[in-house]
CSV table of N, CA and C in Angstrom, one decimal:
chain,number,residue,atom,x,y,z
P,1,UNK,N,10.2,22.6,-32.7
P,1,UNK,CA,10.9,21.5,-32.1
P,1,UNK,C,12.0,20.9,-33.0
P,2,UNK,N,13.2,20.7,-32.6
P,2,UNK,CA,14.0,20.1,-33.3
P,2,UNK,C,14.3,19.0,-33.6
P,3,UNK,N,14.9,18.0,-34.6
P,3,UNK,CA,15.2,16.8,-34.9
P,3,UNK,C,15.2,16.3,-33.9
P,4,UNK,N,16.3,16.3,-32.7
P,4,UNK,CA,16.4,15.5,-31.8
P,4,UNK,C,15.4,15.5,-31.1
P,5,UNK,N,14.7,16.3,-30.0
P,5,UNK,CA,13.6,16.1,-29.8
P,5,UNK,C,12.8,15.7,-30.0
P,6,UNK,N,12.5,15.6,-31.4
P,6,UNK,CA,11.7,14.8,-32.2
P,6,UNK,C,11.8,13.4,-32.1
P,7,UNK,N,13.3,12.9,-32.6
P,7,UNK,CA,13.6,11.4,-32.1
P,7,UNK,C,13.5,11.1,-31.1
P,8,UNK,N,14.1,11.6,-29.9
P,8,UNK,CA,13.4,11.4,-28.5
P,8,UNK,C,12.0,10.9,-28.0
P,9,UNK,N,11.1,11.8,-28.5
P,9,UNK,CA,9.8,11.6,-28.1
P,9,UNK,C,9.2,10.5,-28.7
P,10,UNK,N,9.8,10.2,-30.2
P,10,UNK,CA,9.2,9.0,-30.6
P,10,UNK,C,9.9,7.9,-30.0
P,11,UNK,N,11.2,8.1,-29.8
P,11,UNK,CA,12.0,7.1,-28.7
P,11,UNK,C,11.1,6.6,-27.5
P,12,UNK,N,10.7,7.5,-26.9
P,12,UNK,CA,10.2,7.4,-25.6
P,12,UNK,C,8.8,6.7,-25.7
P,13,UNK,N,7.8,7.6,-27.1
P,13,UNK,CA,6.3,6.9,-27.1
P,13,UNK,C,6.7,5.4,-27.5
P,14,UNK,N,7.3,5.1,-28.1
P,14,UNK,CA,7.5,3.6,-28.7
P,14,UNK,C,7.9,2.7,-27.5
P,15,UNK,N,8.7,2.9,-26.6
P,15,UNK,CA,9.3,2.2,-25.6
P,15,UNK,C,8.2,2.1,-24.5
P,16,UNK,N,7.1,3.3,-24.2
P,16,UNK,CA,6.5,3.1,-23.1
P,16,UNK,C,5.6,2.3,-23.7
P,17,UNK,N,4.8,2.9,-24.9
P,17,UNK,CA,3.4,2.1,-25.3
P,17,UNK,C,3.8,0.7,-25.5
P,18,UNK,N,5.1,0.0,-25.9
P,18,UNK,CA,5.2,-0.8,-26.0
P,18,UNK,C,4.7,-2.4,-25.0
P,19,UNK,N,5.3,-2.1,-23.6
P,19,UNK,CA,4.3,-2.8,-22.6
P,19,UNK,C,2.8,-2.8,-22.5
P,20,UNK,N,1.7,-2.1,-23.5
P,20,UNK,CA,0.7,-2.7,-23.2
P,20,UNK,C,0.5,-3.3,-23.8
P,21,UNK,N,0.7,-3.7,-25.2
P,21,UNK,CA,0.1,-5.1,-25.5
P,21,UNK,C,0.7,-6.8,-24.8
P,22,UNK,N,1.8,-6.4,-23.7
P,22,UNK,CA,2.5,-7.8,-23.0
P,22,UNK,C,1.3,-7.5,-22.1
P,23,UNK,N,0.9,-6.7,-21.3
P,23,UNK,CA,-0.1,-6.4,-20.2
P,23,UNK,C,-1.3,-6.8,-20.4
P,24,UNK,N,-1.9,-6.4,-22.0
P,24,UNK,CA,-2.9,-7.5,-22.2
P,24,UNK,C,-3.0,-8.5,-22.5
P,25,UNK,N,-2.1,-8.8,-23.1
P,25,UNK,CA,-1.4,-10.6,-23.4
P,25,UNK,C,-1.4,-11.3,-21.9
P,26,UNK,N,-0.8,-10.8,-21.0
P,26,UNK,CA,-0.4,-11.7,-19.5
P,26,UNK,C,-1.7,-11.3,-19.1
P,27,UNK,N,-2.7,-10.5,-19.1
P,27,UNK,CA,-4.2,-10.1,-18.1
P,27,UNK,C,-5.1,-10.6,-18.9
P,28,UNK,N,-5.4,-11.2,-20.1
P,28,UNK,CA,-6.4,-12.4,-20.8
P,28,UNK,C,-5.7,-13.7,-20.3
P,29,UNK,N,-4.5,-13.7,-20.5
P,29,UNK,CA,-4.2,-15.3,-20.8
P,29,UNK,C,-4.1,-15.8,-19.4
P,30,UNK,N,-3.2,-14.9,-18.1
P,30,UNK,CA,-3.2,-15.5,-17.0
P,30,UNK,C,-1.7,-16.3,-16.8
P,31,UNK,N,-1.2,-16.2,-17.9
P,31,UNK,CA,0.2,-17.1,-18.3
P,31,UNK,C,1.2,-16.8,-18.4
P,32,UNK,N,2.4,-16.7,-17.5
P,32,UNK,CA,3.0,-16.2,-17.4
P,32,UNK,C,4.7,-16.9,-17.3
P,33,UNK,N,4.5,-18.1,-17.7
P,33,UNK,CA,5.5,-19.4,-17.7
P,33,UNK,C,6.7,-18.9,-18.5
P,34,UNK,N,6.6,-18.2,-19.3
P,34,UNK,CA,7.8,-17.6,-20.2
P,34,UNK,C,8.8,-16.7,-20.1
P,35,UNK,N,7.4,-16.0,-19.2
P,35,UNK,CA,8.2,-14.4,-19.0
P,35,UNK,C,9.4,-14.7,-17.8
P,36,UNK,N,10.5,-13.8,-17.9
P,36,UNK,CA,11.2,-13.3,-16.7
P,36,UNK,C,11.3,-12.9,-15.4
P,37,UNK,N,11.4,-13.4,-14.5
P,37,UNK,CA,10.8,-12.5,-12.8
P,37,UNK,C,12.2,-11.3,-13.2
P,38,UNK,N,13.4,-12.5,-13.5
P,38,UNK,CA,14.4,-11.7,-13.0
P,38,UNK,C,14.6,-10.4,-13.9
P,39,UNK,N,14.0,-10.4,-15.3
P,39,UNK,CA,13.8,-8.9,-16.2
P,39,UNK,C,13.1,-8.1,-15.8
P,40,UNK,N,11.5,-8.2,-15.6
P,40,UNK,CA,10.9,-7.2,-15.0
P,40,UNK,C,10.9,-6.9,-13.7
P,41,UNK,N,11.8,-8.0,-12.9
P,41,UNK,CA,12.4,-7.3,-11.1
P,41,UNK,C,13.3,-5.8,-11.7
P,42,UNK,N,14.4,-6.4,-12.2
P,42,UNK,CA,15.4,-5.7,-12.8
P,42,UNK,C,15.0,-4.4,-13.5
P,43,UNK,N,14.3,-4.6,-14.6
P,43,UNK,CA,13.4,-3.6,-15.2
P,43,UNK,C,12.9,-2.3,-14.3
P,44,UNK,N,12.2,-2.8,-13.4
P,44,UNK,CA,11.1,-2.0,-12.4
P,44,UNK,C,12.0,-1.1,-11.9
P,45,UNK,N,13.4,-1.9,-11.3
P,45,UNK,CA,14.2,-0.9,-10.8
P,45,UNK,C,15.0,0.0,-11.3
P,46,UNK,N,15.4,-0.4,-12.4
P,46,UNK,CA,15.8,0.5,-13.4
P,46,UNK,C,15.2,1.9,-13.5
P,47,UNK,N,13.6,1.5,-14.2
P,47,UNK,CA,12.8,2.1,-14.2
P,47,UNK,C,12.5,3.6,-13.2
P,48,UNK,N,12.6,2.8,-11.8
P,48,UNK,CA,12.7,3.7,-10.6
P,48,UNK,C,13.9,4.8,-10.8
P,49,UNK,N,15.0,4.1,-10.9
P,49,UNK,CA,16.1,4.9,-11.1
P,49,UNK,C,15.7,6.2,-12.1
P,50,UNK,N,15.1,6.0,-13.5
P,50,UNK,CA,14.8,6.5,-14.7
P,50,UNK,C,13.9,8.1,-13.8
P,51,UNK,N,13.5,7.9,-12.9
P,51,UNK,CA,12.2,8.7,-12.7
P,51,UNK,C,12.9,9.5,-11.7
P,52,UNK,N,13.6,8.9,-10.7
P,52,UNK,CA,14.2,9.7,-9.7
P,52,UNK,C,15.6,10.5,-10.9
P,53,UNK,N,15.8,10.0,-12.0
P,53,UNK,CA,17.0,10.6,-12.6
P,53,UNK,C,16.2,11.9,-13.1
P,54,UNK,N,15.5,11.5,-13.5
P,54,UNK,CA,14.2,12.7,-14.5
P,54,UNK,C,13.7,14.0,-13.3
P,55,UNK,N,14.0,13.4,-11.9
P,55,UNK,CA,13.6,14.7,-11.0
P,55,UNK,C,15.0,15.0,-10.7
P,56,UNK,N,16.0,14.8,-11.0
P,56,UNK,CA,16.8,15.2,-10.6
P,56,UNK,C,17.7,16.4,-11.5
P,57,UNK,N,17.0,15.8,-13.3
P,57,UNK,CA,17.7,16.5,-14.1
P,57,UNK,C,16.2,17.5,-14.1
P,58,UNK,N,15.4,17.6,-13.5
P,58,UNK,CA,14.3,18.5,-13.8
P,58,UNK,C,13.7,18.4,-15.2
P,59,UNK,N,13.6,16.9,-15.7
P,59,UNK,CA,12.9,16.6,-17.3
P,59,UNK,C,11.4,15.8,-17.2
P,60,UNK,N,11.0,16.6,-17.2
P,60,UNK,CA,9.1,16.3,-17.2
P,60,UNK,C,8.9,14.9,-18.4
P,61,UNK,N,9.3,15.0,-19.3
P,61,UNK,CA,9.4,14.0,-20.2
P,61,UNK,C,9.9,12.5,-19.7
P,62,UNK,N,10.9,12.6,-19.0
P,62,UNK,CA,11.4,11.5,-18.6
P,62,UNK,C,10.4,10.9,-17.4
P,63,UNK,N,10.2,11.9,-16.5
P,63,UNK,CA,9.3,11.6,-15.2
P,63,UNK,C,8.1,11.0,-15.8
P,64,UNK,N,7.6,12.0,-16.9
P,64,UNK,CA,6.5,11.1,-16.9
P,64,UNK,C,6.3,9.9,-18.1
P,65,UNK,N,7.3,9.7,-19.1
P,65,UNK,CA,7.0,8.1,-19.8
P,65,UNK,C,7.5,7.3,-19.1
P,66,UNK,N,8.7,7.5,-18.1
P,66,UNK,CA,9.3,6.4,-16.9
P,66,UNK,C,7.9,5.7,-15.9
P,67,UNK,N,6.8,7.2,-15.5
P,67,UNK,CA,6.1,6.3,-14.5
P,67,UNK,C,5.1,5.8,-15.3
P,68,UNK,N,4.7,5.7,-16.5
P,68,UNK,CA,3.7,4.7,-17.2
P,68,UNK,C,4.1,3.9,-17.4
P,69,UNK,N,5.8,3.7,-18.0
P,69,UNK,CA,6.3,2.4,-18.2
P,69,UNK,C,6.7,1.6,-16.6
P,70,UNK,N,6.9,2.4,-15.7
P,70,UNK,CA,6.5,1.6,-14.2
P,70,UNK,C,5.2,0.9,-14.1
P,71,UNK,N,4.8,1.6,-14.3
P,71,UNK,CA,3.0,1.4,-14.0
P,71,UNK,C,3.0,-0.2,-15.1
P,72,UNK,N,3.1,-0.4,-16.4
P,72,UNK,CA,2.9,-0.6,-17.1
P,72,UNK,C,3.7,-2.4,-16.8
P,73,UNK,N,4.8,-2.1,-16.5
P,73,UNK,CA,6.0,-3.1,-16.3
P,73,UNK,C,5.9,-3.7,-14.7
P,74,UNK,N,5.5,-3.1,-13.9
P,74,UNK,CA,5.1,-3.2,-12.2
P,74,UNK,C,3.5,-4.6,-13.1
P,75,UNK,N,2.8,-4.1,-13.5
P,75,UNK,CA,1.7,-5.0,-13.6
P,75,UNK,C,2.1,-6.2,-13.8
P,76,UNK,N,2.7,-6.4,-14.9
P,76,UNK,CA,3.5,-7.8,-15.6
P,76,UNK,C,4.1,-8.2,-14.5
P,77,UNK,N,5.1,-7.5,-13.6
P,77,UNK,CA,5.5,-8.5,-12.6
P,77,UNK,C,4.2,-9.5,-11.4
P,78,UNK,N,3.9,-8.4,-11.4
P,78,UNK,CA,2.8,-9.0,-10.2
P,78,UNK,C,1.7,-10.4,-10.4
P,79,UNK,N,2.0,-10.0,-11.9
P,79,UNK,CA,1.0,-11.4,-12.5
P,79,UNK,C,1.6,-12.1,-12.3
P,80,UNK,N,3.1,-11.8,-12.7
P,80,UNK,CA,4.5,-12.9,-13.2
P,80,UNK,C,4.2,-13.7,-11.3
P,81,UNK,N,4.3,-12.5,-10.1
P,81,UNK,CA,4.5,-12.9,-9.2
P,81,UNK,C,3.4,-14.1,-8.3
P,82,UNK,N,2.0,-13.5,-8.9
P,82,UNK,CA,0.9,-13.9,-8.0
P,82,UNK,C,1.0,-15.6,-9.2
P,83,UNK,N,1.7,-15.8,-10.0
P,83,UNK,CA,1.4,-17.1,-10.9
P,83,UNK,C,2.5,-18.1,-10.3
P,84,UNK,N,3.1,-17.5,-9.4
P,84,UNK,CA,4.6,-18.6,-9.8
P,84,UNK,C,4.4,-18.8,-8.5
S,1,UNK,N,31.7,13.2,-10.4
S,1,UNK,CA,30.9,12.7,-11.0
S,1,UNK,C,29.2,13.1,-10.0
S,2,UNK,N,28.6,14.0,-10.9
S,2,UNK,CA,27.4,14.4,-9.6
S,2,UNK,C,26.0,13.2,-9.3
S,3,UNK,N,25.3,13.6,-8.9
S,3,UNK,CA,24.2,13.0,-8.4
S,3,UNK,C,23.7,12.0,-9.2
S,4,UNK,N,23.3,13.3,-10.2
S,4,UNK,CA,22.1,12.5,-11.3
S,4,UNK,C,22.6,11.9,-12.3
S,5,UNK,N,24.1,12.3,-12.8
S,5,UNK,CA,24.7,11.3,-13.7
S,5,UNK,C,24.9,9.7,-13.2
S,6,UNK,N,25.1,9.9,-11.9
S,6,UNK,CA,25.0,8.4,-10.9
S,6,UNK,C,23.7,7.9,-11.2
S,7,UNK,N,22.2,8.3,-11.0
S,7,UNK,CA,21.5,8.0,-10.5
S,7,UNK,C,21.1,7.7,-12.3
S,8,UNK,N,21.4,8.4,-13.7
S,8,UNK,CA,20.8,7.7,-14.7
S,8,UNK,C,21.9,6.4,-14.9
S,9,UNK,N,22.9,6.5,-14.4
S,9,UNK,CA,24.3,5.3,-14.7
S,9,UNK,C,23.5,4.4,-14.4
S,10,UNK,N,22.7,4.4,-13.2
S,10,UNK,CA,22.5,2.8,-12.1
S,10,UNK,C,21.5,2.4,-13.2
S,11,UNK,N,20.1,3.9,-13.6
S,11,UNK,CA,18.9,3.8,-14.3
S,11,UNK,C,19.6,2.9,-15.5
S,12,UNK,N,20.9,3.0,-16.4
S,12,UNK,CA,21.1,2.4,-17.7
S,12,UNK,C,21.4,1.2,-17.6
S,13,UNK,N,22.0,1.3,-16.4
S,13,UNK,CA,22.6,-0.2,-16.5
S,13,UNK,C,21.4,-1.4,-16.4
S,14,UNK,N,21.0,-1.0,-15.3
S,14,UNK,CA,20.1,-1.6,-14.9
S,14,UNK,C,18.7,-2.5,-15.8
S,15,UNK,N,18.1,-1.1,-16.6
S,15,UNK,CA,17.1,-1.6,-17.5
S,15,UNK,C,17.9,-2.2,-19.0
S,16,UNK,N,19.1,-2.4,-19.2
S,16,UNK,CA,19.8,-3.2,-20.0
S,16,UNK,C,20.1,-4.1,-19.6
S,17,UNK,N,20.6,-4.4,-18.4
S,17,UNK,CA,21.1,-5.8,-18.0
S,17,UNK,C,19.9,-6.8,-18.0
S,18,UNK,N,18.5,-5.9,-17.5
S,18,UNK,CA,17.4,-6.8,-17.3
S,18,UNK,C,16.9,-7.2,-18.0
S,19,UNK,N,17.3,-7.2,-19.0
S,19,UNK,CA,16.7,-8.0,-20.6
S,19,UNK,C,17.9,-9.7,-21.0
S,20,UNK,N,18.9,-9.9,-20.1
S,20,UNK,CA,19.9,-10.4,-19.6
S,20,UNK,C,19.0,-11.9,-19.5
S,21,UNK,N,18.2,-11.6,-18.3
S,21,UNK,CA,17.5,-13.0,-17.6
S,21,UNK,C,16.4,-13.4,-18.6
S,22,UNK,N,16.2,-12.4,-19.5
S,22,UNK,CA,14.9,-12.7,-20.5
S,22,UNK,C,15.6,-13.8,-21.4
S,23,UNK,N,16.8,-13.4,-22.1
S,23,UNK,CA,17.2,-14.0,-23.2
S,23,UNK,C,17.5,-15.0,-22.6
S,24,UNK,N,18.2,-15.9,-21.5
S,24,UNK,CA,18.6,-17.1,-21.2
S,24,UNK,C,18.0,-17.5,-21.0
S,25,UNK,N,16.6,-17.4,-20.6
S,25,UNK,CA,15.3,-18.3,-20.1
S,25,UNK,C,14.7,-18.8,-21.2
S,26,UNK,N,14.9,-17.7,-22.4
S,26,UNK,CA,14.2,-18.0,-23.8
S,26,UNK,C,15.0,-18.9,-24.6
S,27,UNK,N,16.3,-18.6,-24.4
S,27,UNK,CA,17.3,-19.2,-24.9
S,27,UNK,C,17.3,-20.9,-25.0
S,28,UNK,N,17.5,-21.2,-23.5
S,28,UNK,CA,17.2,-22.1,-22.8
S,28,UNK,C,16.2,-23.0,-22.9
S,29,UNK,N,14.9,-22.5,-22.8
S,29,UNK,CA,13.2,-23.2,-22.8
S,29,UNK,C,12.6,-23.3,-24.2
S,30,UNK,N,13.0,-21.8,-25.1
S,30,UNK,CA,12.5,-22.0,-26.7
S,30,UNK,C,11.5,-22.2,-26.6
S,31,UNK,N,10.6,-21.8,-25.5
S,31,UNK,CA,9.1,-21.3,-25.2
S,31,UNK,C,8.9,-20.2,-25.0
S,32,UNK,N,8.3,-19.4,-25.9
S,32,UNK,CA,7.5,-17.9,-26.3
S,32,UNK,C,6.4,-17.8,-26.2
S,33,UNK,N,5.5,-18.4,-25.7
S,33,UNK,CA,3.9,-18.6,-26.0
S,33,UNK,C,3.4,-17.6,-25.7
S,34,UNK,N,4.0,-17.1,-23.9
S,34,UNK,CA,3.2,-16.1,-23.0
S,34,UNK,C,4.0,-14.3,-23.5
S,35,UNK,N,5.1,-14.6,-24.1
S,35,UNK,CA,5.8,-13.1,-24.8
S,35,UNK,C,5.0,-12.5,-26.0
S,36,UNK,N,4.9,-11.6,-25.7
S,36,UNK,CA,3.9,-10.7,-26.8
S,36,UNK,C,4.9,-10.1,-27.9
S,37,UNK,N,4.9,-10.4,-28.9
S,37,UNK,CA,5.1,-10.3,-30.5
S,37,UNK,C,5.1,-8.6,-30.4
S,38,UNK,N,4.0,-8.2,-29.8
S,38,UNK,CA,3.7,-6.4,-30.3
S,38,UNK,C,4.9,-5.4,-29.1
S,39,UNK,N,5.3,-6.6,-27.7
S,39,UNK,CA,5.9,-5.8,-27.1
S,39,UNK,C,7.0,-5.7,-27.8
S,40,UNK,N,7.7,-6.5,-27.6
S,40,UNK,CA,9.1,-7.1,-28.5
S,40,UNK,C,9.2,-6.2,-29.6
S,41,UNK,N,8.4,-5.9,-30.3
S,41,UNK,CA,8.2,-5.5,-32.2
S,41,UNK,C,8.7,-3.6,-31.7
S,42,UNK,N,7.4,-3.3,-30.8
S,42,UNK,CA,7.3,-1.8,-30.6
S,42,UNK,C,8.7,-1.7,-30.0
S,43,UNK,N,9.2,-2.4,-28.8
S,43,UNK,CA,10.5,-2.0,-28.3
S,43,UNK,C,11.7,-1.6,-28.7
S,44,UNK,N,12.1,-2.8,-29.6
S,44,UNK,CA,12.9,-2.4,-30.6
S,44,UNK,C,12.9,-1.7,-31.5
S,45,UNK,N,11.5,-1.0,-31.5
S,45,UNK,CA,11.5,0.3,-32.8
S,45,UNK,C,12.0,1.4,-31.9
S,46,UNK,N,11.5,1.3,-30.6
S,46,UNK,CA,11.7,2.8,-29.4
S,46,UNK,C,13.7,2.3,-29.3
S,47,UNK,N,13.9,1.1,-29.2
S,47,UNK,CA,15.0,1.6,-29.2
S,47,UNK,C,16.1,1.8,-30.1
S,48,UNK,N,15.3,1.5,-31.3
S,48,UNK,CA,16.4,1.9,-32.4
S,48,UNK,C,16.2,3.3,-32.8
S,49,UNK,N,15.0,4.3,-32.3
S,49,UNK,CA,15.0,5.5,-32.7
S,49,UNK,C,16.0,6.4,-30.9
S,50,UNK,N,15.9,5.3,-29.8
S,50,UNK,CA,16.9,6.1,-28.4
S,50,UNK,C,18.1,5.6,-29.1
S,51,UNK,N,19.0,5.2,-30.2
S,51,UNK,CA,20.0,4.9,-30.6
S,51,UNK,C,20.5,6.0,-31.6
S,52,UNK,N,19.3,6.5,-32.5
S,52,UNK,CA,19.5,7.9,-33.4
S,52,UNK,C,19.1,9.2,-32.4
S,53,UNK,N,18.5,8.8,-31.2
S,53,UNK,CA,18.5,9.9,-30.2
S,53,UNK,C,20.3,10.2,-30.1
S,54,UNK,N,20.5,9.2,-29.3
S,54,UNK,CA,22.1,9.3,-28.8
S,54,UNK,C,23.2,10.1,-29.9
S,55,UNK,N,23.0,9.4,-31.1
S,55,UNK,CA,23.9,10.1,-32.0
S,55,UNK,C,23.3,11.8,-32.1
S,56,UNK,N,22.0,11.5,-32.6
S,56,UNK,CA,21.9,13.3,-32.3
S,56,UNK,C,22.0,14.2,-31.1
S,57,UNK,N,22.0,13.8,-30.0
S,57,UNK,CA,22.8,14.2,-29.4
S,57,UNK,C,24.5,14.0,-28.8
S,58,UNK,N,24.8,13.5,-29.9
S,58,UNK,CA,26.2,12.9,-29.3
S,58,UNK,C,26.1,12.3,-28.2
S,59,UNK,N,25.6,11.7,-27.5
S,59,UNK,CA,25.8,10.9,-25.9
S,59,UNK,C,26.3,9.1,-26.1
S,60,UNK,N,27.5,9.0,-25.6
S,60,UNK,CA,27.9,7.9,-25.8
S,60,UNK,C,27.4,6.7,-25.1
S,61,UNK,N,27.2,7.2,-23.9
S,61,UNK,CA,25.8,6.3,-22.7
S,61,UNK,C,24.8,5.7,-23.4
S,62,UNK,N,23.7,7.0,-24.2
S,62,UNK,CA,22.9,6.6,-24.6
S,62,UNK,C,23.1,5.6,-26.1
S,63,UNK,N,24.2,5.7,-26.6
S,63,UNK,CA,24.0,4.9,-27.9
S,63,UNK,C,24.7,3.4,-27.3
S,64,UNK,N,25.4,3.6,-26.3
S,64,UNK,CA,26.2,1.9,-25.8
S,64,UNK,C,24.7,1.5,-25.3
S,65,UNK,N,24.5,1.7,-24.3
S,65,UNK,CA,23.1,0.9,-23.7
S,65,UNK,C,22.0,0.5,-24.4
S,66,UNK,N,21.9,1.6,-25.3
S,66,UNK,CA,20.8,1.2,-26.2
S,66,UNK,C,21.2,0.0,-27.2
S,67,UNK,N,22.6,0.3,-28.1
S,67,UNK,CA,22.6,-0.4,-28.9
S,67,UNK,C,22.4,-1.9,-28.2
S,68,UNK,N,23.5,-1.9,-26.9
S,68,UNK,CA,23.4,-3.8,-26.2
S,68,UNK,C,21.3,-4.1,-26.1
S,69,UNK,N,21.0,-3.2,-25.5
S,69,UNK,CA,19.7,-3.5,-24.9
S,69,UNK,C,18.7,-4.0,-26.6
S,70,UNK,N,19.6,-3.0,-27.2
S,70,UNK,CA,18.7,-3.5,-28.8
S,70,UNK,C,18.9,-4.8,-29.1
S,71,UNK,N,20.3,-5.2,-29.0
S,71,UNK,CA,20.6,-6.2,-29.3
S,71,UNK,C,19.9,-7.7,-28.3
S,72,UNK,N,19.7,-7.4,-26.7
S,72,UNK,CA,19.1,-8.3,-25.9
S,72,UNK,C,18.1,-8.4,-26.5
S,73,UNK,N,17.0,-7.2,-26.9
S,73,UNK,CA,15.5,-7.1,-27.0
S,73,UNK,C,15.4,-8.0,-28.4
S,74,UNK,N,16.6,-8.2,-29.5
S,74,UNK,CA,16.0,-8.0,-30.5
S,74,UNK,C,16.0,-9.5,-31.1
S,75,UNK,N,17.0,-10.9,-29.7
S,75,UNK,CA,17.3,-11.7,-29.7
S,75,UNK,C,15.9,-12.3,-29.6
S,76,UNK,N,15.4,-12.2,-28.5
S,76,UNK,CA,14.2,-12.1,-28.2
S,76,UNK,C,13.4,-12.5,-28.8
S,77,UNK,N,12.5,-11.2,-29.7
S,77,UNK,CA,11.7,-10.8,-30.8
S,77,UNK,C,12.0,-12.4,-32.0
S,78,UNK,N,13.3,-12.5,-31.8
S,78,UNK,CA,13.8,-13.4,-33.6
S,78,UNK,C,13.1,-14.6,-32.5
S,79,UNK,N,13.5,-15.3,-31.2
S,79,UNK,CA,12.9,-16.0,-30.7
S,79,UNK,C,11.9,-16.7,-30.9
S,80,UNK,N,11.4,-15.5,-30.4
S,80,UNK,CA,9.6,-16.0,-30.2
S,80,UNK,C,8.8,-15.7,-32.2
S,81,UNK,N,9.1,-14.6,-32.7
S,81,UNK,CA,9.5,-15.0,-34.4
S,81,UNK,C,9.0,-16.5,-34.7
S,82,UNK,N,10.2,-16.8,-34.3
S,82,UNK,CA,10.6,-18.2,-35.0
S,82,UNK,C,9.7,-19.0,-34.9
S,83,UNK,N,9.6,-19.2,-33.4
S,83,UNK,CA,8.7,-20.5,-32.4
S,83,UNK,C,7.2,-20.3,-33.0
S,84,UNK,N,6.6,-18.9,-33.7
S,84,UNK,CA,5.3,-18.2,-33.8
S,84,UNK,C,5.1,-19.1,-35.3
């Protein structure tokens, strides 16, 4: 595997894993007064984009850290949504 | 300009801009309580290593988007930092 690849992938683990500790932060605490609707609306769709781009360039990698960080970022909204 | 260069364009912009509504809310309120420290912390590690992605691959997309989005994410992080 080469350098870049290599940066990539840690690119990508760091970015996805990064939303679960907000997901257990907002799923203990219930509190969600700080967070952004308008980031993780925005985010989500992004996101979507990211996954449809990833089947389009045929990159398994993209498809699949895009839909955990969906998964991941979709939750936070919903809290964000069911709170406000 | 084909398909999927469209379809990651809308994907970049999109998940950059949406860190947009985060920082003015935070900006604004200088209430962090419900933002998680570890999301913030890990994000900006994933996207300072999609920033040495970009250069190793030469992609100028990837190092403009990343760098702004580092820069929203990283406003952020000094934020809630501070307030912690």
């Amino acid at each position: 595997m080469d350098a870049a690849t290599l940066l990539g992938m840690a690119a990508g683990t760091l970015t996805t894993v990064s939303f679960l500790p907000q997901v257990i932060k907002t799923w203990k605490t219930r509190s969600t007064k700080d967070i952004s609707t308008g980031m993780f609306s925005l985010f989500c769709a992004g996101i979507f984009f990211w996954i449809l781009y990833g089947f389009s360039i045929s990159s398994l990698p993209v498809i699949v850290t895009n839909i955990i960080t969906f998964i991941l970022a979709f939750i936070i909204l919903v809290l964000k949504l069911r709170n406000g």
